[in-house]
Short mmCIF file of N, CA and C in Angstrom, two decimals:
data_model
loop_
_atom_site.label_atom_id
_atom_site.label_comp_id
_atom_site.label_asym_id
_atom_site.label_seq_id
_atom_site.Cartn_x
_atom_site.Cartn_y
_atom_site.Cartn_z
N UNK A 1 -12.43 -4.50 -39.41
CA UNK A 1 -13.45 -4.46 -40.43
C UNK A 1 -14.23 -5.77 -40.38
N UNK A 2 -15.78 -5.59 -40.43
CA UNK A 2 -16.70 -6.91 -40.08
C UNK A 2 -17.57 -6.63 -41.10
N UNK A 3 -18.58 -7.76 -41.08
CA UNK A 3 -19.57 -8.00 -41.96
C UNK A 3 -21.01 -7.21 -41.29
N UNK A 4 -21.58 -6.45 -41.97
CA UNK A 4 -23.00 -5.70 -40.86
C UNK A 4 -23.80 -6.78 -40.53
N UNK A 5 -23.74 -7.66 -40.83
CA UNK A 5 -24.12 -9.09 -40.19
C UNK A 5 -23.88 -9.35 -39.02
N UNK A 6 -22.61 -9.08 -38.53
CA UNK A 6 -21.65 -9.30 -37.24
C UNK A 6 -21.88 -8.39 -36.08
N UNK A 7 -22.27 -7.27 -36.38
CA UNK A 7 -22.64 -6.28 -35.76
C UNK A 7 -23.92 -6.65 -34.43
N UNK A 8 -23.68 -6.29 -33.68
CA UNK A 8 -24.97 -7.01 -32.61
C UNK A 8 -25.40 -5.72 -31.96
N UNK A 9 -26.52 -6.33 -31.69
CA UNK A 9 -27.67 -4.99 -31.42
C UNK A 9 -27.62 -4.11 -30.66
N UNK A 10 -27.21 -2.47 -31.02
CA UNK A 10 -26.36 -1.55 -29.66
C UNK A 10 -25.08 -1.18 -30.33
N UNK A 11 -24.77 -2.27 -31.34
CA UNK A 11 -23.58 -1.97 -31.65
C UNK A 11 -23.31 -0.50 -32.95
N UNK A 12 -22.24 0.18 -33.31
CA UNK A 12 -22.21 0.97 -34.33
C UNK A 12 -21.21 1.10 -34.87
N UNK A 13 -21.66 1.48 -36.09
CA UNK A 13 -19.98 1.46 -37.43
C UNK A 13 -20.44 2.17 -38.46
N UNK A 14 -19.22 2.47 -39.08
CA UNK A 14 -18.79 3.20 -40.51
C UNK A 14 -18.74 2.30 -41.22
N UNK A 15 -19.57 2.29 -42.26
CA UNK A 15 -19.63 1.78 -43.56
C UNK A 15 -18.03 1.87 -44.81
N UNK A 16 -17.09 0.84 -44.55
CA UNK A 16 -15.88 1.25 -45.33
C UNK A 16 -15.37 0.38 -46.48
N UNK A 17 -16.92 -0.18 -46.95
CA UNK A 17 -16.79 -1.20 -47.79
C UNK A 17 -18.18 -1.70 -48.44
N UNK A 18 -18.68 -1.57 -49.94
CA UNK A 18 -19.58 -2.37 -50.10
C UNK A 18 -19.21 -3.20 -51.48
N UNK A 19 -19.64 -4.12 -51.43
CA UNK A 19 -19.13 -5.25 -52.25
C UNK A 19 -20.40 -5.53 -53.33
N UNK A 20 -20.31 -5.75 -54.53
CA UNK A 20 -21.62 -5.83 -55.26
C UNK A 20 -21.33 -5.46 -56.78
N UNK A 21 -22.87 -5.67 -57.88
CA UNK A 21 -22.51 -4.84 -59.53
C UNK A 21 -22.90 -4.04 -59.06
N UNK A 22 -22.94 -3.59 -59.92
CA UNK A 22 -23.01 -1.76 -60.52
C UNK A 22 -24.92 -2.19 -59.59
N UNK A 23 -25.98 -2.94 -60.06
CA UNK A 23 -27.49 -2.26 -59.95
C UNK A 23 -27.20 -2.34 -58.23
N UNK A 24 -26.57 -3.30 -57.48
CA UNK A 24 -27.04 -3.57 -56.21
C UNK A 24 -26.37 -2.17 -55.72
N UNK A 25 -25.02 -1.90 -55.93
CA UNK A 25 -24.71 -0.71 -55.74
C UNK A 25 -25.63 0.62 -55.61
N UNK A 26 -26.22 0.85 -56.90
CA UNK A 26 -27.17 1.84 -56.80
C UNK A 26 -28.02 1.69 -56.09
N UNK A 27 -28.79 0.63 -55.62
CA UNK A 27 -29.82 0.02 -54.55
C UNK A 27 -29.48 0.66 -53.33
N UNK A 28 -28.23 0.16 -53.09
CA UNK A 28 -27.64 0.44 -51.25
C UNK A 28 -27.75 1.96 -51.58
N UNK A 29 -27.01 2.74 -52.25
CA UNK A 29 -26.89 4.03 -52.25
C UNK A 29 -27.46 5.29 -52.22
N UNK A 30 -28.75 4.32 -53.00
CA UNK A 30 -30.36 5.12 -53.45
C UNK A 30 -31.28 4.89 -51.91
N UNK A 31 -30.27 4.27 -51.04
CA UNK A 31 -31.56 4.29 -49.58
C UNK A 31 -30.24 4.87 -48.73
N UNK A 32 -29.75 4.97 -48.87
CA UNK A 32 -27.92 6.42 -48.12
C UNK A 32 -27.87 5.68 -47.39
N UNK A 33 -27.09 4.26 -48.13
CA UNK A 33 -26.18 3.66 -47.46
C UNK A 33 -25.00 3.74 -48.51
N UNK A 34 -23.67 4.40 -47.86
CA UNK A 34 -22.84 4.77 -49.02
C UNK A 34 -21.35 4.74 -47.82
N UNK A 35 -20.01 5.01 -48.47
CA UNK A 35 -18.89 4.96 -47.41
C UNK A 35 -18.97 6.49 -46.80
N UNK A 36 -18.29 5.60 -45.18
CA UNK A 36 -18.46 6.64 -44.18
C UNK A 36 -19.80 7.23 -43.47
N UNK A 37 -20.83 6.13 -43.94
CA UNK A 37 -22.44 6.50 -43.62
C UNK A 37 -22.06 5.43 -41.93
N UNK A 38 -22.80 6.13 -40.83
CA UNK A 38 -22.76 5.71 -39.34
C UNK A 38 -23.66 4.99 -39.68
N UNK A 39 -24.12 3.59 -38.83
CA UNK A 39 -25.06 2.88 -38.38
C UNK A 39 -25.09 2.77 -37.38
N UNK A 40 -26.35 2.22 -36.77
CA UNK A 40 -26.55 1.17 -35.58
C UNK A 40 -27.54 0.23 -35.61
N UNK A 41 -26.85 -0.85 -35.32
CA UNK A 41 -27.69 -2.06 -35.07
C UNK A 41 -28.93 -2.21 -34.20
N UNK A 42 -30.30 -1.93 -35.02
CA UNK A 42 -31.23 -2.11 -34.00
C UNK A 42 -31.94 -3.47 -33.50
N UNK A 43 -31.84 -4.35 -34.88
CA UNK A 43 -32.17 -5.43 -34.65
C UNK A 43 -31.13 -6.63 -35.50
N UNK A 44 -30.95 -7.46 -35.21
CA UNK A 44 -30.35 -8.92 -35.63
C UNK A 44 -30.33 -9.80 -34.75
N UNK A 45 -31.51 -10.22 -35.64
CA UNK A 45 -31.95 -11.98 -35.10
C UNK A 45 -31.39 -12.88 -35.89
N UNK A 46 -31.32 -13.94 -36.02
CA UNK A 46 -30.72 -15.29 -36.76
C UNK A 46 -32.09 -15.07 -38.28
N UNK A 47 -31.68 -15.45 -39.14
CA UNK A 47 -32.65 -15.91 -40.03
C UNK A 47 -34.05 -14.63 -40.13
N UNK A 48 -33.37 -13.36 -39.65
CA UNK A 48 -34.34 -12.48 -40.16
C UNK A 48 -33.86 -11.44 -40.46
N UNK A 49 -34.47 -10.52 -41.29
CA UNK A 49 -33.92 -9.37 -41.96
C UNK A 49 -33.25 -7.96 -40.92
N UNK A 50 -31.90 -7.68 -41.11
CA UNK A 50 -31.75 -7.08 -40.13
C UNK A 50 -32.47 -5.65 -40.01
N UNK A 51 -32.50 -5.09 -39.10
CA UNK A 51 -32.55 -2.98 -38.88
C UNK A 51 -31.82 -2.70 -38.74
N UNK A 52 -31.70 -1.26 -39.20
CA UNK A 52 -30.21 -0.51 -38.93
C UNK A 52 -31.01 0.97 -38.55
N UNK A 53 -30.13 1.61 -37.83
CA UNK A 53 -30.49 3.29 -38.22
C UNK A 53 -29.58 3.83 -38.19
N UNK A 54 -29.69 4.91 -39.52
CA UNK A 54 -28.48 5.27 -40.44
C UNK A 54 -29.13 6.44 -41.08
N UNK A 55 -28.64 7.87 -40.94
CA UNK A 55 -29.49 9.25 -41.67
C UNK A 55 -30.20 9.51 -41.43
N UNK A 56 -31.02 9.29 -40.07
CA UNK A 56 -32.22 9.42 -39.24
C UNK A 56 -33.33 8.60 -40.17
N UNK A 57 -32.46 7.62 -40.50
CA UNK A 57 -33.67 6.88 -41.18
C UNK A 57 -33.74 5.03 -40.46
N UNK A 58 -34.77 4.63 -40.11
CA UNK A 58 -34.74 2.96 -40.06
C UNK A 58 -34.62 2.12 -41.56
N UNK A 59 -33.93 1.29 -41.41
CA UNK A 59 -33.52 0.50 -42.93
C UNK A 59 -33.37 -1.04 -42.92
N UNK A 60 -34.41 -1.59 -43.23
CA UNK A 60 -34.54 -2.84 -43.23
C UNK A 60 -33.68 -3.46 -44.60
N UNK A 61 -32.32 -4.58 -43.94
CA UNK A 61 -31.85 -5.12 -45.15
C UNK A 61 -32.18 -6.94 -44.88
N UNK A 62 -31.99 -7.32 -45.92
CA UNK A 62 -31.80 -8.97 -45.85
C UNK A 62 -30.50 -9.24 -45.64
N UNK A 63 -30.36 -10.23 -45.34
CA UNK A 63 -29.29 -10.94 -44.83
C UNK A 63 -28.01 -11.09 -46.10
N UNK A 64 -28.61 -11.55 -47.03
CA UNK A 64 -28.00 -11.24 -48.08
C UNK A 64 -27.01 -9.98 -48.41
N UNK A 65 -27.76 -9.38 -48.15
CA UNK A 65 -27.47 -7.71 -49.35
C UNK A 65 -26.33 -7.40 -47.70
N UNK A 66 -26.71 -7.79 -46.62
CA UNK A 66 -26.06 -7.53 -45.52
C UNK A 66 -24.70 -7.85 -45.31
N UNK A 67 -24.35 -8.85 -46.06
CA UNK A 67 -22.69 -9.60 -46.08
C UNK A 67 -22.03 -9.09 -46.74
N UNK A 68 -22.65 -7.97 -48.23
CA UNK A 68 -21.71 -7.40 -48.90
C UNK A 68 -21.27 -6.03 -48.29
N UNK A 69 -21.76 -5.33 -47.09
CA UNK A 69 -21.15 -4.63 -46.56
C UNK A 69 -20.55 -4.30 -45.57
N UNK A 70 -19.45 -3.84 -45.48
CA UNK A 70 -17.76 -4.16 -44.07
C UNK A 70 -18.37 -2.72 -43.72
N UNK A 71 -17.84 -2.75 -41.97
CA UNK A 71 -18.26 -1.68 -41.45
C UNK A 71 -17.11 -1.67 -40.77
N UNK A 72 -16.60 -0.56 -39.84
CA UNK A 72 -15.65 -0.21 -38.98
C UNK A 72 -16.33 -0.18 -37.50
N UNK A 73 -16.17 -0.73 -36.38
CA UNK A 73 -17.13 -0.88 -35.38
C UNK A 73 -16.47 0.40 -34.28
N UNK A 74 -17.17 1.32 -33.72
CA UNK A 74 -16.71 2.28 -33.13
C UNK A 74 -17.96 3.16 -32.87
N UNK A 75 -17.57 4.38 -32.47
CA UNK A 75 -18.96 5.74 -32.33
C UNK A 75 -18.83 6.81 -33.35
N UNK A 76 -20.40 7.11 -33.16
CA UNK A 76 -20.01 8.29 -34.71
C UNK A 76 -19.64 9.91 -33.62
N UNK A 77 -18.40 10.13 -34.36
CA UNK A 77 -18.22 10.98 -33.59
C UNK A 77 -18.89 12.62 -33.07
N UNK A 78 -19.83 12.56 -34.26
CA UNK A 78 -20.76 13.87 -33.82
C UNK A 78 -21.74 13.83 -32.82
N UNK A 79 -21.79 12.20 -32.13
CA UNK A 79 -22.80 12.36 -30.72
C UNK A 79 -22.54 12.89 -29.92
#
């Protein structure tokens, strides 16, 4: 289990952890990032907001909001 921070570009994981109150919670959840949601790392650069794609959607987070969630690093198995 890592930080989606940690994750490098190419890389993919299960969401098995988000850390936060109650509003940031609803934030991540209200854009379907929730447990057991697949990602992949499209972009992470140093000092810029990462990409992900996750639900056939692109999802720009900050770096911030990025540390409160642990991912499981592996493949989603319906590819």
């Amino acid at each position: 289990m890592q930080k989606l921070t940690e994750l490098q570009e190419g890389e993919s994981g299960r969401i098995v952890g988000i850390e936060g109150d109650r509003r940031y919670l609803s934030r991540v959840t209200s854009i379907g990032l929730n447990y057991g949601c697949w990602l992949e790392m499209v972009q992470n650069v140093k000092n810029r907001p990462l990409l992900v794609y996750g639900r056939d959607t692109m999802i720009a987070l900050n770096r911030e909001e990025s540390e409160r969630i642990r991912v499981e690093v592996g493949h989603d198995e319906s590819e």
